[in-house]
PDB file of N, CA and C in Angstrom:
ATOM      1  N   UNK A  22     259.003 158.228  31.649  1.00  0.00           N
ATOM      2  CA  UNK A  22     258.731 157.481  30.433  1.00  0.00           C
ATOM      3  C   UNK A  22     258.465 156.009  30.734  1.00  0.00           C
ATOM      4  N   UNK A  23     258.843 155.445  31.849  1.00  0.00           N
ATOM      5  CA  UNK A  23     258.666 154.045  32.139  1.00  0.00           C
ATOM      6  C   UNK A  23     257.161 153.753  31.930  1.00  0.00           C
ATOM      7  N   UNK A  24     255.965 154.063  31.975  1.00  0.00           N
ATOM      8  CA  UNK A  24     254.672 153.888  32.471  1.00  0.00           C
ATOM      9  C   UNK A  24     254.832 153.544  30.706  1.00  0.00           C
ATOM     10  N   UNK A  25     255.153 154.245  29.925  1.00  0.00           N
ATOM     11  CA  UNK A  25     254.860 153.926  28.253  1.00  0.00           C
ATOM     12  C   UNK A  25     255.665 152.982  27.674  1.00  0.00           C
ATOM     13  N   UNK A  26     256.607 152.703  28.259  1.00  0.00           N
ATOM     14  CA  UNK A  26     258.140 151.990  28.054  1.00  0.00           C
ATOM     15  C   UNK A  26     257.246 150.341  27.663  1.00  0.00           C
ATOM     16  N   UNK A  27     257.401 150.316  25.836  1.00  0.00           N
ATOM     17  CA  UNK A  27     257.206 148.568  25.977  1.00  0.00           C
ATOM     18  C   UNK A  27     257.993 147.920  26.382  1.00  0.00           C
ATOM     19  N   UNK A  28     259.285 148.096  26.395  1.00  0.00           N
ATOM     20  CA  UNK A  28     260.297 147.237  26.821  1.00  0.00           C
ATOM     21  C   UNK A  28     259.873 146.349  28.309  1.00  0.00           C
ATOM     22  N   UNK A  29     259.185 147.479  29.459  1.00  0.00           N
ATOM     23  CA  UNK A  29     258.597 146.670  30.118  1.00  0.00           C
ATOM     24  C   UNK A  29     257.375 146.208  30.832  1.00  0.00           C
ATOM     25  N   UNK A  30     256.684 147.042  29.849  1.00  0.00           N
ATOM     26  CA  UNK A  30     255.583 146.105  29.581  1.00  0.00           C
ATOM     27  C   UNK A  30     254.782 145.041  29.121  1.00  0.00           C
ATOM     28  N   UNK A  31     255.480 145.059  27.972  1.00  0.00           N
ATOM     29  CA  UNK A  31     255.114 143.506  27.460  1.00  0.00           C
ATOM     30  C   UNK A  31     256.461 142.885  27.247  1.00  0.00           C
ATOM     31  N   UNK A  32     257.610 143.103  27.087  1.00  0.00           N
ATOM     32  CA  UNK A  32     258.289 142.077  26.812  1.00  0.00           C
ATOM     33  C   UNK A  32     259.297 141.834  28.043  1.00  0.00           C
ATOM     34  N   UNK A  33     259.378 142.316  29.496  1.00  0.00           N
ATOM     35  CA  UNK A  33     259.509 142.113  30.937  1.00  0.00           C
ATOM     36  C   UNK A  33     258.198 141.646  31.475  1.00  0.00           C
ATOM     37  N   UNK A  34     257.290 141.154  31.500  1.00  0.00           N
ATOM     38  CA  UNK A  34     256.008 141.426  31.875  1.00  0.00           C
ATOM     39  C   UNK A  34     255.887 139.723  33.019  1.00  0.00           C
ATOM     40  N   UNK A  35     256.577 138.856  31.691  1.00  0.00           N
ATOM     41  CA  UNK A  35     256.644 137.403  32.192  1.00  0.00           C
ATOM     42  C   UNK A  35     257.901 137.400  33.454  1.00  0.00           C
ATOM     43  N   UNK A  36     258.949 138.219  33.471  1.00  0.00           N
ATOM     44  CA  UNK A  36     259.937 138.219  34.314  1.00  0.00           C
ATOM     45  C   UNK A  36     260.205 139.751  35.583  1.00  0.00           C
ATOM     46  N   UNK A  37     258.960 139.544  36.609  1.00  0.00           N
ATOM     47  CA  UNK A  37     258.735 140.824  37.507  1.00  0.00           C
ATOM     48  C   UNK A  37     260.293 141.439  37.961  1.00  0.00           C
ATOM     49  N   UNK A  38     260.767 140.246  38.238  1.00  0.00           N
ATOM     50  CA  UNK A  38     262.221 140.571  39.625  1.00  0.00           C
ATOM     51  C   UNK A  38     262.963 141.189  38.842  1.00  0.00           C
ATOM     52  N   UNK A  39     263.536 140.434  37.329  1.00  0.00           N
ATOM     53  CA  UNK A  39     264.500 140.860  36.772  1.00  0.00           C
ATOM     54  C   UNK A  39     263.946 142.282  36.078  1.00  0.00           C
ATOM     55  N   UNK A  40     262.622 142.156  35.787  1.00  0.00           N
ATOM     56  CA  UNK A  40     262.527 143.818  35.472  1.00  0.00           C
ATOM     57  C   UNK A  40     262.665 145.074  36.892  1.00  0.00           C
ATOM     58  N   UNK A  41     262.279 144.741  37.714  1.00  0.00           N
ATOM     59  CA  UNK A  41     262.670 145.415  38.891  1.00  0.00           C
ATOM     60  C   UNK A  41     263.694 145.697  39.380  1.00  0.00           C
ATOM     61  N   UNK A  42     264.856 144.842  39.082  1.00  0.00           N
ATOM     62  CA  UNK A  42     266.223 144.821  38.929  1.00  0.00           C
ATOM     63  C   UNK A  42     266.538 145.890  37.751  1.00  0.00           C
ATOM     64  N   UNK A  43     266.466 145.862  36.745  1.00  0.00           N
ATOM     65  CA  UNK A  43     266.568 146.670  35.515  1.00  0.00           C
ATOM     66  C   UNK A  43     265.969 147.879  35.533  1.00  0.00           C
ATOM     67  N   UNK A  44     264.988 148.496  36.085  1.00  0.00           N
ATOM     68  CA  UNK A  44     263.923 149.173  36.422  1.00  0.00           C
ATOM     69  C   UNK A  44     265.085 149.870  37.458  1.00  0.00           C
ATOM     70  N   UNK A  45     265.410 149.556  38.129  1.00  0.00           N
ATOM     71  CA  UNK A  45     266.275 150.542  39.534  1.00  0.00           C
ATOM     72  C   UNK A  45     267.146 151.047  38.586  1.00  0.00           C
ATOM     73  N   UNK A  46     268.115 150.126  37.938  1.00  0.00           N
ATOM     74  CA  UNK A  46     269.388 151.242  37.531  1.00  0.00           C
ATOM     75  C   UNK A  46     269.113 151.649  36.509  1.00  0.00           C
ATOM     76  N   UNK A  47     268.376 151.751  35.529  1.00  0.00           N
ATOM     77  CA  UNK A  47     267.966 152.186  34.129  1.00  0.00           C
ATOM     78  C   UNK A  47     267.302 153.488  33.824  1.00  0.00           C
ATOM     79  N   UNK A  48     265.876 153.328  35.322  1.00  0.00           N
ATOM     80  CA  UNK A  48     265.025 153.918  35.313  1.00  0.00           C
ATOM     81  C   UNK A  48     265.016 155.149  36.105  1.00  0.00           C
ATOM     82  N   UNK A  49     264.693 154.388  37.696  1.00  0.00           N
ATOM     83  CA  UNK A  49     264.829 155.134  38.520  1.00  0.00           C
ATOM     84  C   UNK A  49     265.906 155.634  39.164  1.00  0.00           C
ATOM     85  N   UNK A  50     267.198 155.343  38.883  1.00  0.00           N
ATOM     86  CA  UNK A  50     268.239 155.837  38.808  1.00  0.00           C
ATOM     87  C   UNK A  50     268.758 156.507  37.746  1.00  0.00           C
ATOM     88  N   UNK A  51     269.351 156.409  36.716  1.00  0.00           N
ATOM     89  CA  UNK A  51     269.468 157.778  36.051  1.00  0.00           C
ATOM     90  C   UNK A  51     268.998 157.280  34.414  1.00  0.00           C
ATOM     91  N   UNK A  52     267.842 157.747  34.195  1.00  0.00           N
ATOM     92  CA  UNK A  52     267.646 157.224  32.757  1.00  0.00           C
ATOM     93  C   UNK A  52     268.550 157.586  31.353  1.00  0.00           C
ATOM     94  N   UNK A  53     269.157 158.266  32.187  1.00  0.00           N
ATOM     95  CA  UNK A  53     270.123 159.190  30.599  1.00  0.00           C
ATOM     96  C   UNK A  53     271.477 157.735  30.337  1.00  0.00           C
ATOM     97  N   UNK A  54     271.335 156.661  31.451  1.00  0.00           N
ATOM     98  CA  UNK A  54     271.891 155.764  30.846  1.00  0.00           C
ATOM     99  C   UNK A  54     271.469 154.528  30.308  1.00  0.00           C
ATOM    100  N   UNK A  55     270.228 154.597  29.910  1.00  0.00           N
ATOM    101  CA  UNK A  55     269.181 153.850  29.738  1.00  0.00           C
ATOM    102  C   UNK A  55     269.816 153.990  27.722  1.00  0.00           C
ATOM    103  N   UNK A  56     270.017 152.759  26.769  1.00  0.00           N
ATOM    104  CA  UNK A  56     269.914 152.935  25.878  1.00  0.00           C
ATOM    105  C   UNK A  56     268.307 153.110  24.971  1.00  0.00           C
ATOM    106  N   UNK A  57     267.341 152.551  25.514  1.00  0.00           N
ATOM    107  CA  UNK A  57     266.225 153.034  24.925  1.00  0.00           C
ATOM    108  C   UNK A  57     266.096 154.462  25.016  1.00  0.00           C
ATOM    109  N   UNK A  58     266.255 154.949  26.292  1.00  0.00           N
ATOM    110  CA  UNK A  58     265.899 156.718  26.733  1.00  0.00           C
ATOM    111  C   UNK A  58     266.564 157.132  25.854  1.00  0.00           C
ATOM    112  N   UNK A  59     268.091 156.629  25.120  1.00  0.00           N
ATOM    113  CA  UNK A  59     268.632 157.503  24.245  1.00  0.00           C
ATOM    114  C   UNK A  59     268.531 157.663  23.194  1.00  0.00           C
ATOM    115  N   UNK A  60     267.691 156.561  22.545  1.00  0.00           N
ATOM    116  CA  UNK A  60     267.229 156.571  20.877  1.00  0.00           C
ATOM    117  C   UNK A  60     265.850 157.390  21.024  1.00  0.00           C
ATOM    118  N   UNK A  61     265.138 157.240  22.172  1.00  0.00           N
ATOM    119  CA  UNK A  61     264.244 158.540  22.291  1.00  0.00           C
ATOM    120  C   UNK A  61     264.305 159.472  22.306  1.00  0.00           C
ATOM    121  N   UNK A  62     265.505 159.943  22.958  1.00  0.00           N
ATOM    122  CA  UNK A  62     265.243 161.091  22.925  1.00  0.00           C
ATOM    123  C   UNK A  62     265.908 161.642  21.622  1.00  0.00           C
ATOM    124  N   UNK A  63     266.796 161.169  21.474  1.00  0.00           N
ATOM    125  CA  UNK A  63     267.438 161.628  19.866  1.00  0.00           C
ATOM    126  C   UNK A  63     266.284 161.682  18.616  1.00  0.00           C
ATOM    127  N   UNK A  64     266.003 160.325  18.597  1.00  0.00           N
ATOM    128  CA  UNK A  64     265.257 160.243  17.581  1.00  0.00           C
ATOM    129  C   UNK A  64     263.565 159.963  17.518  1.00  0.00           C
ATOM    130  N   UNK A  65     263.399 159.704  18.580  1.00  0.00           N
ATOM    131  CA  UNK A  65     261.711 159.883  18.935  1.00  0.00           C
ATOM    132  C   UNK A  65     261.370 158.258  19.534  1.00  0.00           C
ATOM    133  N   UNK A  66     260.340 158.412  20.346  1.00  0.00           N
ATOM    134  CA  UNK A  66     259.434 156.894  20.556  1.00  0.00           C
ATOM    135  C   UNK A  66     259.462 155.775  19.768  1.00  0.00           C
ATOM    136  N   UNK A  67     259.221 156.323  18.095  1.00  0.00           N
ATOM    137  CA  UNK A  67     258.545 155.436  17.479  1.00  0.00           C
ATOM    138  C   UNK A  67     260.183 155.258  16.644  1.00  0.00           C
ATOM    139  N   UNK A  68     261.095 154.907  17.235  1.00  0.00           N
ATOM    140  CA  UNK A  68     262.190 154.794  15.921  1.00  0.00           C
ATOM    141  C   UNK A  68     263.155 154.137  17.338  1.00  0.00           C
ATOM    142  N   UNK A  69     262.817 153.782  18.563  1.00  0.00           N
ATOM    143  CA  UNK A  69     263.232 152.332  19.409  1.00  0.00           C
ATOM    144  C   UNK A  69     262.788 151.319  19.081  1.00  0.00           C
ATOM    145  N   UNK A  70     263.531 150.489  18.431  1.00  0.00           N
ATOM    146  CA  UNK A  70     263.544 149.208  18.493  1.00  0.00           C
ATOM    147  C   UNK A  70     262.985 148.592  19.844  1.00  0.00           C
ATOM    148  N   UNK A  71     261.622 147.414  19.694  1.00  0.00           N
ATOM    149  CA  UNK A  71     261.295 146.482  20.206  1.00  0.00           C
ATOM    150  C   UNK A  71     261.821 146.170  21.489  1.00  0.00           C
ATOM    151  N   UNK A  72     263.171 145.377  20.654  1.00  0.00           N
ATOM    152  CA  UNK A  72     263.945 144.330  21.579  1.00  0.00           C
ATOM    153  C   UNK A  72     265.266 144.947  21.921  1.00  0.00           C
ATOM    154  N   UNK A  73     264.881 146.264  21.776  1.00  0.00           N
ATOM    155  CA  UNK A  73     266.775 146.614  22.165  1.00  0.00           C
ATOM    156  C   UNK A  73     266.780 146.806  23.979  1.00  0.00           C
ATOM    157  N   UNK A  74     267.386 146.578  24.687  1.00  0.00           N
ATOM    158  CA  UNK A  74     267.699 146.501  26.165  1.00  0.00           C
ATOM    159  C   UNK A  74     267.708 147.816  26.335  1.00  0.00           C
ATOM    160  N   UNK A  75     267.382 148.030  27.681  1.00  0.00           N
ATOM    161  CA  UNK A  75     268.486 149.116  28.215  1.00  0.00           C
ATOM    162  C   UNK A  75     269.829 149.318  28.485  1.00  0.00           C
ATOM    163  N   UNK A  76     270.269 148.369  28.460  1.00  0.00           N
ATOM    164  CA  UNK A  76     271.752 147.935  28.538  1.00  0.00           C
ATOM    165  C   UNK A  76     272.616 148.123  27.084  1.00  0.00           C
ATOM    166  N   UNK A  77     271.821 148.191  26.025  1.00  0.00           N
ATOM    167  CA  UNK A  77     272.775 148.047  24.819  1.00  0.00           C
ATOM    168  C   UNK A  77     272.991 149.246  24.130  1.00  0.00           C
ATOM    169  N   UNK A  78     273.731 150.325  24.746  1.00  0.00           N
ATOM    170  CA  UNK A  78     274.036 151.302  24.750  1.00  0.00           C
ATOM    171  C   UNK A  78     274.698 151.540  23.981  1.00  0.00           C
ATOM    172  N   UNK A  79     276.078 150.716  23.260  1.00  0.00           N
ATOM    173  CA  UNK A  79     276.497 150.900  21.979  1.00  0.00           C
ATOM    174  C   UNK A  79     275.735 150.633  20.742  1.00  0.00           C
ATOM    175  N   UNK A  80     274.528 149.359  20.819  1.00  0.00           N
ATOM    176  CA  UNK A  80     273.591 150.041  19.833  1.00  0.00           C
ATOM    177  C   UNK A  80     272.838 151.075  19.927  1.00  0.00           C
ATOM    178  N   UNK A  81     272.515 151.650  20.760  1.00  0.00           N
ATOM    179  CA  UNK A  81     272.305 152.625  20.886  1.00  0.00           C
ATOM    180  C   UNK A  81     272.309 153.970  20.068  1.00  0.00           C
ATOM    181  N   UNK A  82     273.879 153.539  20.456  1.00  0.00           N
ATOM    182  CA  UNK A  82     274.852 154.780  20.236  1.00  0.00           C
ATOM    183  C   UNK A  82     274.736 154.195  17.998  1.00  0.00           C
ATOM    184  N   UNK A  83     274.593 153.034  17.456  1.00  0.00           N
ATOM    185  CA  UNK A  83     274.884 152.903  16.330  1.00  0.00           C
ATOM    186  C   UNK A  83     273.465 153.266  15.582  1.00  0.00           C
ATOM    187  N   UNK A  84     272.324 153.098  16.395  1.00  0.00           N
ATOM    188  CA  UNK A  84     271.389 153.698  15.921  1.00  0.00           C
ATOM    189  C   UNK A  84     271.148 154.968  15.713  1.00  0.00           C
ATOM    190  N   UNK A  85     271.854 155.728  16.417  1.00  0.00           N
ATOM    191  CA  UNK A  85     271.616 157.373  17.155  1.00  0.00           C
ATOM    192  C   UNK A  85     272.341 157.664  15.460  1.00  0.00           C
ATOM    193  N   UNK A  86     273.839 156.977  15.131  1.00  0.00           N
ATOM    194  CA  UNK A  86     274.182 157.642  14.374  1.00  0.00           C
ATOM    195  C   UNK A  86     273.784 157.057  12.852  1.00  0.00           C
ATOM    196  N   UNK A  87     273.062 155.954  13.020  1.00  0.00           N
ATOM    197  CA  UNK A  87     272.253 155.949  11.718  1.00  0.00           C
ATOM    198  C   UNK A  87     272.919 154.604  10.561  1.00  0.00           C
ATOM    199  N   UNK A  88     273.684 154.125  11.332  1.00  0.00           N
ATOM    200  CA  UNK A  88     274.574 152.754  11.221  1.00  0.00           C
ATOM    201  C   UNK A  88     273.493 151.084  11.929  1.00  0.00           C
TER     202      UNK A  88
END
């Protein structure tokens, strides 16, 4: 999913390293802890938020349940 992933495409785009940094443990290491991967897959592509990190996994988790 990374190649479609806006998160870093346009809004990592200005910052290579730190997305490459983010990109290892998010991505290519296990995406199931990726909080974007998880509002995807729950709830589809188009219902991730923009600006949510991969890191913000308890929103995540507050989106998943609809809070």
């Amino acid at each position: 999913m990374l190649e479609k992933c806006i998160f870093f495409n346009d809004k990592m785009a200005n910052m290579p390293s730190t997305a490459e940094v983010i990109k290892l443990r998010y991505c290519k290491d296990d995406s199931e802890e990726c909080a974007r991967f998880m509002v995807c897959k729950a709830l589809g592509r188009e219902k991730v938020p923009e600006e949510l990190f991969p890191n913000q996994v308890d929103r995540a988790k507050k989106i998943i349940a609809g809070k």
